[in-house]
Amino acid sequence: MILSSSDVAALLAALGLTSSLFKPIPDLIGSLTAPLDGVVSAVDGITTGLGLPKLEDLPLIGTILEAEDPMGITNMYKSLSTTKTHVVDSSDPCHVEPYDPPPVLSQTFPPFDSAKANIFRYRQQQSVNLGSWFVHENWMTPSLFTCASGSQISEIDIASGWGNLTGARAVLERHWDTFITQDDFQYLASIGINTVRLPIGYWSLGPLYCQGTPFEDFASVYTNSWSRVIRAINWAGEAGIGVLVDLHGAVGSQNGQPHSGISDGKINLFGNPTNENLTVNVLTYLVQQLAAVTNVVGIQLLNEPNNDDSLPDFYNRVITTLRQVSPEAMNFPFYIHDAFNLGMYSGFIGSRKDFVVEDHHSYFVFGSDDSHDTIKQETDKVDGPVASDLSSAYKKNHKNLVVGEWSCALTPESLSKDKNPDSSREKFCQGQEQTYSNNSAGWHFWSYKTETCDSEDGWCFKNVVGNMLPPTFFSYNSTPATTPAKSLLLSRTVAEMKLPAMVEVLDQARNESSLWNVKLSDSDDSTASPPASPSGTFWKKSSASHQRFFSIHSRRAQSSQVLPPSLESLTSTERSIAKGYSDGFLTAKIFAQYGMSRLGFKDQYISDSIKELEGVVAAGTEQYYKNWFYRGLNDGEVIVGKTLAQFACSVLTDPKYGWILASCVVFGDALLTQLIIRFIKYTEIDWETYMYHIELYLKGERNYSNITGPTGLLVYPAGHVHIHEILYNITGSGLDIPKAQQIYGLLYILTVVLSCSIYLKAGGVPNWVLLFLPLSKRLHSIYSLRLFNDCWTVFASQAATLSLLEGYNSVACILFSLAISIKMSALLYIPGLLVILLQQCGLARTIFYVTLMGLFQVILGWPFLSEYPWEYISGAFDLSRVFLFKWTVNWRFVGEETFLSPGFAKSLLIGHLTALFLFAHFKWCRHKNGVIGLAFASLKDPWNTLGKLSPDYMATILMSSNLMGIIFARSLHYQFYSWYAQQIPFLIWRTRYPLPLKLAIIIGTEYAWNVFPSTDLSSGLLVTANVALLAGLWYGWDHAQDPVQVSTEKKLK
């Protein structure tokens, strides 16, 4: 959804929304109205002043931005879940459960890397606020205020509440350790969030900085707070995320609001020398500690200060003081909030040359129709489109602007008369995101989460992602780098971008210079200047010329042998043009190799680069450098975008990149599975019965005839018993259903991993076919919402198939035996397995493998075989079981009388055996004169083998064998879909059907399995789809297919 600035303005007007001069807290307003150092490289003999790493030194994306874990305790926090305050059940409702926190005291930062720091600090920011983690607001984390003191609205009320200091400290430390964890940072990085804004108070620095403040009496509560702030910064660094540290609460309060830490509503910072000096001391400590931390992108001096007359002077004095703290502080980014006066402070920053960023907060409130004057006053502030105001400020403060807080929140009044509130809310939310992206160097959503995310409409980032906002926020809208290997390939792909030869660039510049009558050959004439920015008449006139240049370069990039001009032959203007273009192009290239970043603070970056390039960029030619830097940057970003698009296409089609797409499929399906477990209700079917059976087994019962439960006798072999005994113990006698769901969710994902591995090992299937694997609604239900034992059989069968493809025959046979010991459905693979073993291993070894499988069955079943052998064999391997007609998914259309008749059962058995023989004789073994020829050859020479069979051939045989068993099964229940659901796409692409028919079979099969209860139509459709698939395999069998594996070299020849 793309909204123009006028669209956003119209939407605001339609909703009755006006700009707010404060954060419209739901519970309160109701319906209220680094020094740039180092040299990158020499480009055409001209050195670069960018503090960036050399291209050949680039580490992997995903590791280059990672902070080290000096204590080795990273994984410790993954076990901590987000919990509310722990209060024990006693006569004192505010008695706090003792808290023994994990060791977080000895936190250190990894060594400073100025080159990486420049990427973090200058790049475009897609960010969220981590609100109410270290500075609390009662509407966001109400549980912390349950036993707070006083008015129960601010941080100081928590610190002074909860009965005593020990209780308050336990409450806060537990919250710091559980409200946001390392997993949250990894999640944010996975959806393209590259920065977080971290609000802290002066009290967060520890007891020393509470002295002489209202928090002095409660200082001990914050003994361990600073170490946790450091830990948060390191967690962000490990995920490749930058951190903007925001002083949300200054000494004395900068705005009198509860989110500044106080409850009395007084503003005691400005005009109070003591509080001002204490605040400067706090900021000085932050700069001392953080200016040399690689992933700290800046420090915000104050949050939403009152627009006091002395505020500009305060900012100037503080910045001057902080610049002198250390060498790193000289060029360190400082962020200042504009006190909701966007225009005034854009001018304030525009008058400065150092790295100072304006933070503007953009909130909207509902204007009451009864207050016409107020509406007009508020509406006057947004008469021009929101984008226009931001754009004006963006240009005035040389693009050093971020929107540090905004949300999707709307009051009920604003939507009460809207015919389509959901659509308007989405447009409102996405319109803001697009406006802030286009007219600032970054945005920071407020806020990542609250305790009541499910009911917070528009304030909780976790809830609006993929709902009101897009699902991802990458700078290039590219696929996330889900694995280090994919990151490496992306990095290498971008690294192969070719810088245009400077001859071409200068030719283009000379061509365009004629449009504004400047002779670039006049080396001493540096008075003539091009336009001040890459826009306007000149750039419009030259755009067609530039497009021709860009097109020519694209064709010549990989083979251009054009020699660069000598430096001596270039004028100072030409040197600045060449230097600017090459720096811009390389900046786009290098930033893209760091998490697919883009340059954000462009003017500041160029200005700082020119300062470092004194003597290289001649005086008077700076504007040439700047304009051509923008040109090179734009060209570089365009090529990066095209490179990523080509890479994405390769991922979908090129077999060597198949594992990249597979990793994306697994990652995405893992997220989907977690969402299903969280939001869809569990349905009890057989799990309770499984647990009843295990309970009897653990009590000593070994007679299968006596092991029964709510839905009947135990009818599964011993492998089922052993696996569910483990599950019984893990899940607290089977009572912990959520834990069981997580186990089955993991089992499902592991099965997807195996399926992807089989597809890629076998080959011959387009990569994009893997995208079908996570699309089955029924399959997710079978695993995570029903907990059927079929899932374990499928996992073991898939593992066995992959082992066979990899050449581990013994392992494969043991795994197939394990699958059979869980549920007999795995017997469907045995005909195909025997055909493979006879050819690949010979008769003698095949007998050995079959014996091994039988021995494994005996070992697993020995607890029962040793006491009640017949009861075990007849109960666990009952081939005469008759399934109920009401549960059948496949043969309902034949009617119940036919379904239950012995003749129908015999017909299915004959059909199954016939299909197996036909495929084995005329397809699988035709190169051995059919299955009969194979049998005679094996008897004649039991040790004779055909050699290692191709993975493609083996996978097709095993899956075909399984499919035939499913087609001729007398009754398929819904959970039986898992037996072959992940094999259908593979088999479909072994047919010669046109794509529409392939898709029709996949969709028809999925539809039939999701009709409950089944109907004549759905069952007939299922049988038809399965038979059509088998027929396609018959007619699509490649007559040139060689069952013997050949080398890649032979295939190429």
mmCIF file of N, CA and C in Angstrom, residues 12 42 143 172 235 280 284 331 408 445 458 484 577 605 625 747 788:
data_model
loop_
_atom_site.group_PDB
_atom_site.id
_atom_site.type_symbol
_atom_site.label_atom_id
_atom_site.label_comp_id
_atom_site.label_asym_id
_atom_site.label_seq_id
_atom_site.Cartn_x
_atom_site.Cartn_y
_atom_site.Cartn_z
ATOM 1 N N LEU A 12 -6.027 11.944 7.809
ATOM 2 C CA LEU A 12 -6.036 12.571 9.128
ATOM 3 C C LEU A 12 -7.254 13.464 9.290
ATOM 4 N N ALA A 42 42.187 3.243 -2.552
ATOM 5 C CA ALA A 42 42.415 4.257 -3.574
ATOM 6 C C ALA A 42 41.568 3.928 -4.783
ATOM 7 N N SER A 143 1.443 -4.311 36.090
ATOM 8 C CA SER A 143 1.728 -5.216 37.210
ATOM 9 C C SER A 143 2.804 -4.647 38.134
ATOM 10 N N LEU A 172 11.846 -5.141 40.236
ATOM 11 C CA LEU A 172 12.457 -4.517 39.070
ATOM 12 C C LEU A 172 13.492 -5.427 38.417
ATOM 13 N N TRP A 235 23.286 -7.434 23.762
ATOM 14 C CA TRP A 235 22.316 -8.303 23.079
ATOM 15 C C TRP A 235 21.966 -7.721 21.714
ATOM 16 N N VAL A 280 24.139 16.936 33.518
ATOM 17 C CA VAL A 280 25.345 16.945 32.687
ATOM 18 C C VAL A 280 26.303 15.844 33.137
ATOM 19 N N THR A 284 27.653 12.963 30.811
ATOM 20 C CA THR A 284 29.108 12.790 30.672
ATOM 21 C C THR A 284 29.496 11.342 30.908
ATOM 22 N N ASN A 331 33.125 13.392 17.327
ATOM 23 C CA ASN A 331 32.221 13.178 16.188
ATOM 24 C C ASN A 331 31.061 12.257 16.538
ATOM 25 N N CYS A 408 0.504 3.549 15.999
ATOM 26 C CA CYS A 408 -0.694 3.343 15.175
ATOM 27 C C CYS A 408 -1.972 3.551 15.981
ATOM 28 N N PHE A 445 9.327 3.298 16.368
ATOM 29 C CA PHE A 445 7.937 3.065 16.774
ATOM 30 C C PHE A 445 7.852 2.989 18.307
ATOM 31 N N GLY A 458 -2.681 -0.630 18.598
ATOM 32 C CA GLY A 458 -1.845 0.311 17.889
ATOM 33 C C GLY A 458 -0.604 0.761 18.620
ATOM 34 N N PRO A 484 23.955 -17.685 8.269
ATOM 35 C CA PRO A 484 25.268 -17.117 7.953
ATOM 36 C C PRO A 484 25.699 -17.418 6.527
ATOM 37 N N ILE A 577 34.758 15.460 -8.813
ATOM 38 C CA ILE A 577 33.653 14.694 -9.403
ATOM 39 C C ILE A 577 33.943 13.202 -9.329
ATOM 40 N N TYR A 605 27.194 12.696 6.536
ATOM 41 C CA TYR A 605 28.233 11.760 6.097
ATOM 42 C C TYR A 605 29.137 12.410 5.062
ATOM 43 N N TYR A 625 31.805 17.566 -5.450
ATOM 44 C CA TYR A 625 31.984 16.303 -4.723
ATOM 45 C C TYR A 625 30.640 15.816 -4.177
ATOM 46 N N LEU A 747 9.220 -31.052 16.413
ATOM 47 C CA LEU A 747 9.252 -32.259 15.590
ATOM 48 C C LEU A 747 8.809 -31.947 14.161
ATOM 49 N N PHE A 788 -0.637 -36.327 17.250
ATOM 50 C CA PHE A 788 -0.776 -37.721 16.834
ATOM 51 C C PHE A 788 0.585 -38.428 16.793
#
